[in-house]
Structures are given as structure tokens and as C-alpha cells.
Coordinates of N, CA and C in Angstrom, one line a residue:
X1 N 105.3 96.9 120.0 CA 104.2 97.9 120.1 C 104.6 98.9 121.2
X2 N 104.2 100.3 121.5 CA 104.4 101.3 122.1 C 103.3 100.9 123.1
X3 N 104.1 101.3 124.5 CA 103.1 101.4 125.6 C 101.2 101.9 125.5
X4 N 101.5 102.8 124.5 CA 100.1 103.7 124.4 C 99.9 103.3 123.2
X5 N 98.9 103.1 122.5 CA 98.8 102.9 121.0 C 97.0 103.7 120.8
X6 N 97.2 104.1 119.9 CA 96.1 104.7 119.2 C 95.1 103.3 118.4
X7 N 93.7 103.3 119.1 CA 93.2 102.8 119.0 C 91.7 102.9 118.0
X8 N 91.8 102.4 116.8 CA 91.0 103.3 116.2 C 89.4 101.7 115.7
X9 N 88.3 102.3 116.6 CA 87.0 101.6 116.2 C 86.7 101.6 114.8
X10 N 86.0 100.8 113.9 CA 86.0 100.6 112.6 C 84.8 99.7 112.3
X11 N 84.0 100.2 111.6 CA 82.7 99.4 110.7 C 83.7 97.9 109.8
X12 N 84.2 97.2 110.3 CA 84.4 96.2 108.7 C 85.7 96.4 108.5
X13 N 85.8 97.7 108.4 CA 87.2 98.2 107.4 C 89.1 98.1 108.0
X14 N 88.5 97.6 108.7 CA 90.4 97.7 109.6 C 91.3 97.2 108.9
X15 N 91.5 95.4 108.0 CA 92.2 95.5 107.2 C 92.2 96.7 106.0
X16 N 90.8 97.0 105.7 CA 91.7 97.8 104.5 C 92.4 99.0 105.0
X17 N 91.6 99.3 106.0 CA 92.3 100.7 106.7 C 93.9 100.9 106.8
X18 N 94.1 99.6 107.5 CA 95.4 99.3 108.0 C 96.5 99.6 106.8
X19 N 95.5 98.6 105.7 CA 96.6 98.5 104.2 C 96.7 99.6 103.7
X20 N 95.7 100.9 103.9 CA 95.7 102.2 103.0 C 97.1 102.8 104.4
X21 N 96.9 102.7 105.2 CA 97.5 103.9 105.6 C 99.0 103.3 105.7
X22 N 99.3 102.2 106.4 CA 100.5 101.5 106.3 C 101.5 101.7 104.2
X23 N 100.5 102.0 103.8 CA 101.0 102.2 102.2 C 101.2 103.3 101.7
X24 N 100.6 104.1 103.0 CA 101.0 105.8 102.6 C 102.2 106.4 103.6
X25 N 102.2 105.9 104.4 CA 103.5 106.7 104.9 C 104.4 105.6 105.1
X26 N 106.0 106.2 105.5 CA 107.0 105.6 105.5 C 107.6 104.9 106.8
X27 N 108.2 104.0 106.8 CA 108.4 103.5 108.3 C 107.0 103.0 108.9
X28 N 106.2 101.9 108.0 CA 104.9 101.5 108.1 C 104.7 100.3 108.0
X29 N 104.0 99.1 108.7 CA 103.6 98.1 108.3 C 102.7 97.4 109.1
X30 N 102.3 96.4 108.3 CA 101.0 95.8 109.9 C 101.9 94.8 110.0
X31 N 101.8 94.5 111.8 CA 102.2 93.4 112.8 C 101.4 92.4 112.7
X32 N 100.1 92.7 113.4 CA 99.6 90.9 113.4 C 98.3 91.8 113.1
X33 N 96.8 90.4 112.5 CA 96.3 90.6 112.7 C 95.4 89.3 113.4
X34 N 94.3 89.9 114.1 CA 93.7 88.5 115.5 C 92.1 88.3 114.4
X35 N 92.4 87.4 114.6 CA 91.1 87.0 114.0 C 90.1 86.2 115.1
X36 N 89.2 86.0 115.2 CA 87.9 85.6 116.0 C 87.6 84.3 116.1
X37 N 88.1 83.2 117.2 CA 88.1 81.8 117.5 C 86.7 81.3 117.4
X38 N 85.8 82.4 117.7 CA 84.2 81.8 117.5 C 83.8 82.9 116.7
X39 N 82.1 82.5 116.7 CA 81.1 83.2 116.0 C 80.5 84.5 117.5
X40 N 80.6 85.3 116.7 CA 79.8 86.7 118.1 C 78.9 87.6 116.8
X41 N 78.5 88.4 118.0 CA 77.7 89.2 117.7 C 78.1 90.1 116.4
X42 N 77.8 90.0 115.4 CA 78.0 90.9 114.0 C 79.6 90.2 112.9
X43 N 79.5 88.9 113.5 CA 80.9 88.7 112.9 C 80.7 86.7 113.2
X44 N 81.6 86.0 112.3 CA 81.9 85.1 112.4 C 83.3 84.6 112.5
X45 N 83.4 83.4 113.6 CA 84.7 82.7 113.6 C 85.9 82.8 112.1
X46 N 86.7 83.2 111.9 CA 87.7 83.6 111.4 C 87.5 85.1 110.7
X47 N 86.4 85.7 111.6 CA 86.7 87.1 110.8 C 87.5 87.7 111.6
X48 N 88.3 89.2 110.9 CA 89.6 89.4 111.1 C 88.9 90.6 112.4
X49 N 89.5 90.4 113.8 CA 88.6 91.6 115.0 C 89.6 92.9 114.7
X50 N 91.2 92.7 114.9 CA 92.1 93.6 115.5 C 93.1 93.5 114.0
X51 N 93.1 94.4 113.8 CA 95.1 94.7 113.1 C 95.6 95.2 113.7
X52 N 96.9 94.9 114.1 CA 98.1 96.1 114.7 C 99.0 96.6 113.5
X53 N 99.1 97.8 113.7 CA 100.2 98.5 112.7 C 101.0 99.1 113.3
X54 N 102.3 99.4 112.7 CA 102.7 100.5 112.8 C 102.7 101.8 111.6
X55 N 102.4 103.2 111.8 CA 102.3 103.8 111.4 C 103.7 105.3 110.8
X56 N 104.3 105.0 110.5 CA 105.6 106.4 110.9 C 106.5 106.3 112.0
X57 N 106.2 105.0 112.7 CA 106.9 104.0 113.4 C 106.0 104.1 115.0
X58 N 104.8 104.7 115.0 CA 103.9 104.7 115.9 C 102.8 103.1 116.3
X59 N 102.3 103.2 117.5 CA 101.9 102.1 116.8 C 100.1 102.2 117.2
X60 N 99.3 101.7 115.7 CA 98.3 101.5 115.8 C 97.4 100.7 116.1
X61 N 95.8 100.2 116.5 CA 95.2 99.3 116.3 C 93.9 99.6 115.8
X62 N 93.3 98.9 114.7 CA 92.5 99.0 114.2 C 91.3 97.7 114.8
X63 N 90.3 98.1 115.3 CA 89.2 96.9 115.4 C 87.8 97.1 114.7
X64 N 87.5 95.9 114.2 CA 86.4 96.0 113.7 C 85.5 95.7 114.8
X65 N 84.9 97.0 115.1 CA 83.9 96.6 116.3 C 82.5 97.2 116.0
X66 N 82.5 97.3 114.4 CA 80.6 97.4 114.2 C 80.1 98.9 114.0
X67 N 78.7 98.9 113.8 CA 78.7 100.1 113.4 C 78.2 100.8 114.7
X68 N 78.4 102.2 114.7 CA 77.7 103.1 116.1 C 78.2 103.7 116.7
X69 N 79.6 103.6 116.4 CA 80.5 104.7 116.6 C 81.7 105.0 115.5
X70 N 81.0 106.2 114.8 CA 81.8 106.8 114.1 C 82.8 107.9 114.8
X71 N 84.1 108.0 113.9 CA 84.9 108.8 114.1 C 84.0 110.2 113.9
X72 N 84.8 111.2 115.1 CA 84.6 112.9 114.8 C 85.5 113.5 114.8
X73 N 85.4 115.0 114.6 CA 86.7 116.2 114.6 C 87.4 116.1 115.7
X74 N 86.3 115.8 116.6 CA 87.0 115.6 118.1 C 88.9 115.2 118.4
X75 N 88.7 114.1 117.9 CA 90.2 113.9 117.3 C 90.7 113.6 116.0
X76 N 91.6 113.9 115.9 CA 92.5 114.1 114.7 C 94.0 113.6 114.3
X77 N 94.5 113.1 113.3 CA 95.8 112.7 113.1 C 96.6 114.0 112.3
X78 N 97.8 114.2 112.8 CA 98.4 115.2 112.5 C 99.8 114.8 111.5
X79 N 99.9 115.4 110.2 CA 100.6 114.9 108.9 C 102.0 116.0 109.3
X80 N 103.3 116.0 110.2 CA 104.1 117.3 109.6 C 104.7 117.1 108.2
X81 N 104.8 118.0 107.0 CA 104.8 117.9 105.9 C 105.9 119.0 105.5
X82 N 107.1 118.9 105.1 CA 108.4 119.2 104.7 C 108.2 120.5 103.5
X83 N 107.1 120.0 102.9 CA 106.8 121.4 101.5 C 105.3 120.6 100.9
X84 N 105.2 121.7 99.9 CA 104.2 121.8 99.2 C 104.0 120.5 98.4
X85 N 105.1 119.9 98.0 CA 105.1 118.4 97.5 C 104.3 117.1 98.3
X86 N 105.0 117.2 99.7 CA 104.5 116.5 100.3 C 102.9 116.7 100.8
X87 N 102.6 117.7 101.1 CA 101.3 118.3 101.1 C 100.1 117.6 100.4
X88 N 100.8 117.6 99.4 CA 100.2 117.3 97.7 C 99.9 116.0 97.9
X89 N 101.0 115.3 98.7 CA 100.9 113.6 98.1 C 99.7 113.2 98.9
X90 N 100.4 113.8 100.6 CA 99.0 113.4 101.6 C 97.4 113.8 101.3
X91 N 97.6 114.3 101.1 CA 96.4 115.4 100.4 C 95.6 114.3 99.4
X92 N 96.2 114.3 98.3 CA 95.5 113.9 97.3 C 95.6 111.9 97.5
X93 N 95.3 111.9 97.9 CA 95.9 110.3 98.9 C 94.8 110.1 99.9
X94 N 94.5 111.1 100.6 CA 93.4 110.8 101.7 C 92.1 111.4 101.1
X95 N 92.0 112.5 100.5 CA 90.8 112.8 99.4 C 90.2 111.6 98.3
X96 N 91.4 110.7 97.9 CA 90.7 109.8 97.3 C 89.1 108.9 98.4
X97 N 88.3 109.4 98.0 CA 86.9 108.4 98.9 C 86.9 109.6 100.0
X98 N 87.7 110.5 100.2 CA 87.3 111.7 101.8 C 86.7 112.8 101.3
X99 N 86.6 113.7 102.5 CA 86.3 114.6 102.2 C 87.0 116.2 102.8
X100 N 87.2 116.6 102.1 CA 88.2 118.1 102.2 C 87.2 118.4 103.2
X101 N 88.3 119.4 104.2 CA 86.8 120.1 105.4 C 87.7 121.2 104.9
X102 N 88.7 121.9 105.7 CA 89.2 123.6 105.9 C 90.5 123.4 107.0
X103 N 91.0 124.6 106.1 CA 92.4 124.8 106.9 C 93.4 123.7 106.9
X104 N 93.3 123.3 105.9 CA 94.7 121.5 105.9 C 93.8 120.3 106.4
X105 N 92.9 120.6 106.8 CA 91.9 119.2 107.9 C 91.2 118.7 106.3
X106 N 90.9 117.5 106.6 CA 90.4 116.4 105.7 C 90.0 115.1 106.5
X107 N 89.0 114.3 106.0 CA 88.2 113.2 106.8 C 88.3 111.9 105.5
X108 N 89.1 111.2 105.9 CA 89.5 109.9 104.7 C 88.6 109.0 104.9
X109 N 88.6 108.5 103.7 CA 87.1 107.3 103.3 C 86.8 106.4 104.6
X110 N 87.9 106.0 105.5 CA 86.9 105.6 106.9 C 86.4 106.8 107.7
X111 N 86.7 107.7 107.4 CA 85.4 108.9 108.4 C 87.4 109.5 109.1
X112 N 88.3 109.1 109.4 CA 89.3 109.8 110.2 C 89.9 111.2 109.7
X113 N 89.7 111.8 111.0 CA 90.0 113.2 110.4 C 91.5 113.3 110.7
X114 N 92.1 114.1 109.7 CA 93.9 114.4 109.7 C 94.1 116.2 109.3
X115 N 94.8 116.8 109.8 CA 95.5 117.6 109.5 C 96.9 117.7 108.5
X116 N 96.5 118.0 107.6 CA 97.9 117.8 106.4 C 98.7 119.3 106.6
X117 N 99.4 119.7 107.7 CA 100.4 120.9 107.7 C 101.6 120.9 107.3
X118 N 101.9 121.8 106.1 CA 103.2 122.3 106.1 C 104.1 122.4 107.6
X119 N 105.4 122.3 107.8 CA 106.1 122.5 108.9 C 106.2 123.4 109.1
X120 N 106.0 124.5 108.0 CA 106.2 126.0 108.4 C 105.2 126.6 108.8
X121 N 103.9 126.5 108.5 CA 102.6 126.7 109.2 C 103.0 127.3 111.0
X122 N 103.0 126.1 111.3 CA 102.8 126.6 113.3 C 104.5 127.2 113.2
X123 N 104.9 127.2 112.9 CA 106.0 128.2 113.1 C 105.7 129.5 112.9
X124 N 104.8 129.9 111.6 CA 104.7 131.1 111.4 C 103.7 131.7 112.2
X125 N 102.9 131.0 112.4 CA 101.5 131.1 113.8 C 102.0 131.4 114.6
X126 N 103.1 131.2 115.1 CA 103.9 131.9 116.8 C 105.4 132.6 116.4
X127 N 105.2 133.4 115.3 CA 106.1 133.9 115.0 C 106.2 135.1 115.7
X128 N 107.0 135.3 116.4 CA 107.5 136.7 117.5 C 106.4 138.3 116.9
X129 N 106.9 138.1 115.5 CA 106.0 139.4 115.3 C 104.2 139.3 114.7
X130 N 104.0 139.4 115.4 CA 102.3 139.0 115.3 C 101.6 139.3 114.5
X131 N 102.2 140.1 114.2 CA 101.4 141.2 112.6 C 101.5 139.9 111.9
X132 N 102.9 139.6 111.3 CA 103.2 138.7 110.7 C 102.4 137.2 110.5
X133 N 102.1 136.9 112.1 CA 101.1 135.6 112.1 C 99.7 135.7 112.0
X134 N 99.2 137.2 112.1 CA 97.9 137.4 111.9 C 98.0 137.1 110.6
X135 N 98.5 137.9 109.6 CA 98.3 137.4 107.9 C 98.4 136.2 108.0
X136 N 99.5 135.4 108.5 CA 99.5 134.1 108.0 C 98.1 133.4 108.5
X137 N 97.2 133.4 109.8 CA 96.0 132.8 110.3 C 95.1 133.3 108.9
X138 N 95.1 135.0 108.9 CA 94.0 135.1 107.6 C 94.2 134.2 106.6
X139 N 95.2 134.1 106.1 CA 95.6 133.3 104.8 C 95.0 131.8 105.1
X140 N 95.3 131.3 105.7 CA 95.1 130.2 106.3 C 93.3 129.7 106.4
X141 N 92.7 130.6 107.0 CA 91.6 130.5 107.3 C 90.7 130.1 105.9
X142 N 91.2 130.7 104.8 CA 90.4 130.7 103.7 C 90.4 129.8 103.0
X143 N 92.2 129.0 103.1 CA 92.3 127.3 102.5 C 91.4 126.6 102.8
X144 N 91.4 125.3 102.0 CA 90.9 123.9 101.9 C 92.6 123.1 102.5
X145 N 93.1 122.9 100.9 CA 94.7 122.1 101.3 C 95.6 123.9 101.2
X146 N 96.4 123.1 102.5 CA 97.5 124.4 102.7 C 97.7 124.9 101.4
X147 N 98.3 125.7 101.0 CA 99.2 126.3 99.8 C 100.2 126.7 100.3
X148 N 101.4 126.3 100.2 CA 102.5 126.6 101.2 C 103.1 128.3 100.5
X149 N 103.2 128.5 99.2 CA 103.3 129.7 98.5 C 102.6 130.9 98.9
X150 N 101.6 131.0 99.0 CA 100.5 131.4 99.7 C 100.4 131.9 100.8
X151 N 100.9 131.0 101.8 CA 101.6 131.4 103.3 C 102.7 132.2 103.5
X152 N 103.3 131.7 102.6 CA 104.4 132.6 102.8 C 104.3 133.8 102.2
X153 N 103.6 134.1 101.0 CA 103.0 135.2 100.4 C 102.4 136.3 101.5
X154 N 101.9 135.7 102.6 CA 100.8 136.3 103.7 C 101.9 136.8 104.1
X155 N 103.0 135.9 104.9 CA 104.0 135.9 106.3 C 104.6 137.6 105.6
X156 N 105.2 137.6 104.1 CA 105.9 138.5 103.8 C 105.2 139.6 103.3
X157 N 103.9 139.7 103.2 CA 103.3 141.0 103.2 C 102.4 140.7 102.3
X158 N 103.2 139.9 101.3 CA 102.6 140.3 99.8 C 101.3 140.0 99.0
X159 N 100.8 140.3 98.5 CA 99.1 140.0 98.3 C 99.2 138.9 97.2
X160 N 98.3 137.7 97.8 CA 98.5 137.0 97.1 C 98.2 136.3 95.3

């Protein structure tokens, strides 16, 4: 495990959590999971508290620590995505049970919000000529999931 690990609170769901996301990206799997030597508050002796994963080779921890704190926008997991294909997969992968918000952002069936960006995206956002990145921000602004054709459509002038 990584010195720092992202630590993610969970109603119940941490195995499945663990299994969906460990099954969607690459360089992923769960380590251990700790299960509970007694009976406590909202849970009984052999239910599962902690999974560790790794994520994209990051490493995570999932606990089931009850309900009352739900995930917000506040933070976010960020997807960089190579083209429109990949876009697509993450996309349509975390929409199963989520919910689309704006601008590439999406909130997956445990409540976590992600950003699904093309790689070309923040490149074109700080592209030297500003004209240029203002179209691309307009364009942008109007998405749900990126359209990477689209962006680039903006970057180069052209109406889409």
C-alpha cells in the first residue's frame, strides 16, 4: 500500500464497491479484506469493516462505516482518458446505477463523484491562445459526457 491511500466511508457497500471499481480499470485488484472479530454498533462479528484495493495501481480503502456520511462534489476522482472510446467505456460503466451531473462529472451508484476527461481537454484549456480555450470552456460547459469531436470542433473554430 502507498503511504497516503484514499480513504473512502461507505453504507454496506465496500465489497461491492471495491469489486466494481477494481473491474473497471486496469492495474486493479483488492488486497485484503478485515473483517470484524466482534459484534459493534451497526454490524456483526464476521462482517467485512475495511477492503484495501488497489486502483490504476493507487491504493484504496473502502470501510463500511454506516450511514451519515455521504460522499459530495467536494471531492472527486479524476479518469485521464486517451479518446472518445475510452470516455465511452468509463462513462457508460459508472452511469450504470449513477447519475450524469455536467462537464465529464458523474456520481456512481455509491454516491462518488469522478470526472471522465479526455487528455486533450486541460490541454486545450491552457492553450497559449485563449481565444482558442475560451471556445473550447464554451463547448464544454454545455456537455454532460465530453464529446471529444466536439472539442475539437470548438478548439478549431468550427461550429459544431
Amino acid at each position: 500500500m502507498d503511504k497516503i491511500s484514499t480513504f473512502l466511508w461507505l453504507d454496506g457497500w465496500a465489497s461491492e464497491a471495491a469489486e466494481f471499481y477494481t473491474g473497471l480499470f486496469p492495474d486493479s485488484q483488492i488486497m485484503e479484506r478485515t473483517v470484524s472479530p466482534i459484534d459493534y454498533p451497526g454490524g456483526r462479528a464476521g462482517d467485512v469493516i475495511t477492503v484495501s484495493f488497489m486502483l490504476g495501481g493507487r491504493s484504496f480503502i473502502a470501510m463500511n462505516g454506516g450511514p451519515g456520511h455521504p460522499f459530495t462534489d467536494a471531492i472527486s476522482l479524476s479518469i485521464d482518458c486517451a479518446d472518445q472510446a475510452e470516455v465511452d467505456h468509463y462513462w457508460d460503466a459508472l452511469a450504470d446505477g449513477g447519475t450524469p451531473i455536467q462537464c465529464g462529472w458523474i456520481r456512481d451508484r455509491f454516491g462518488l463523484s469522478w470526472q471522465v476527461t479526455p487528455r486533450m481537454l486541460p490541454a486545450l484549456l491552457a492553450d497559449p491562445d485563449r481565444a482558442r480555450a475560451r471556445r473550447v470552456m464554451e463547448a464544454m460547459i454545455t456537455m454532460v459526457k465530453i464529446d471529444v469531436a466536439a472539442i475539437e470542433a470548438a478548439a478549431n473554430g468550427c461550429p459544431a
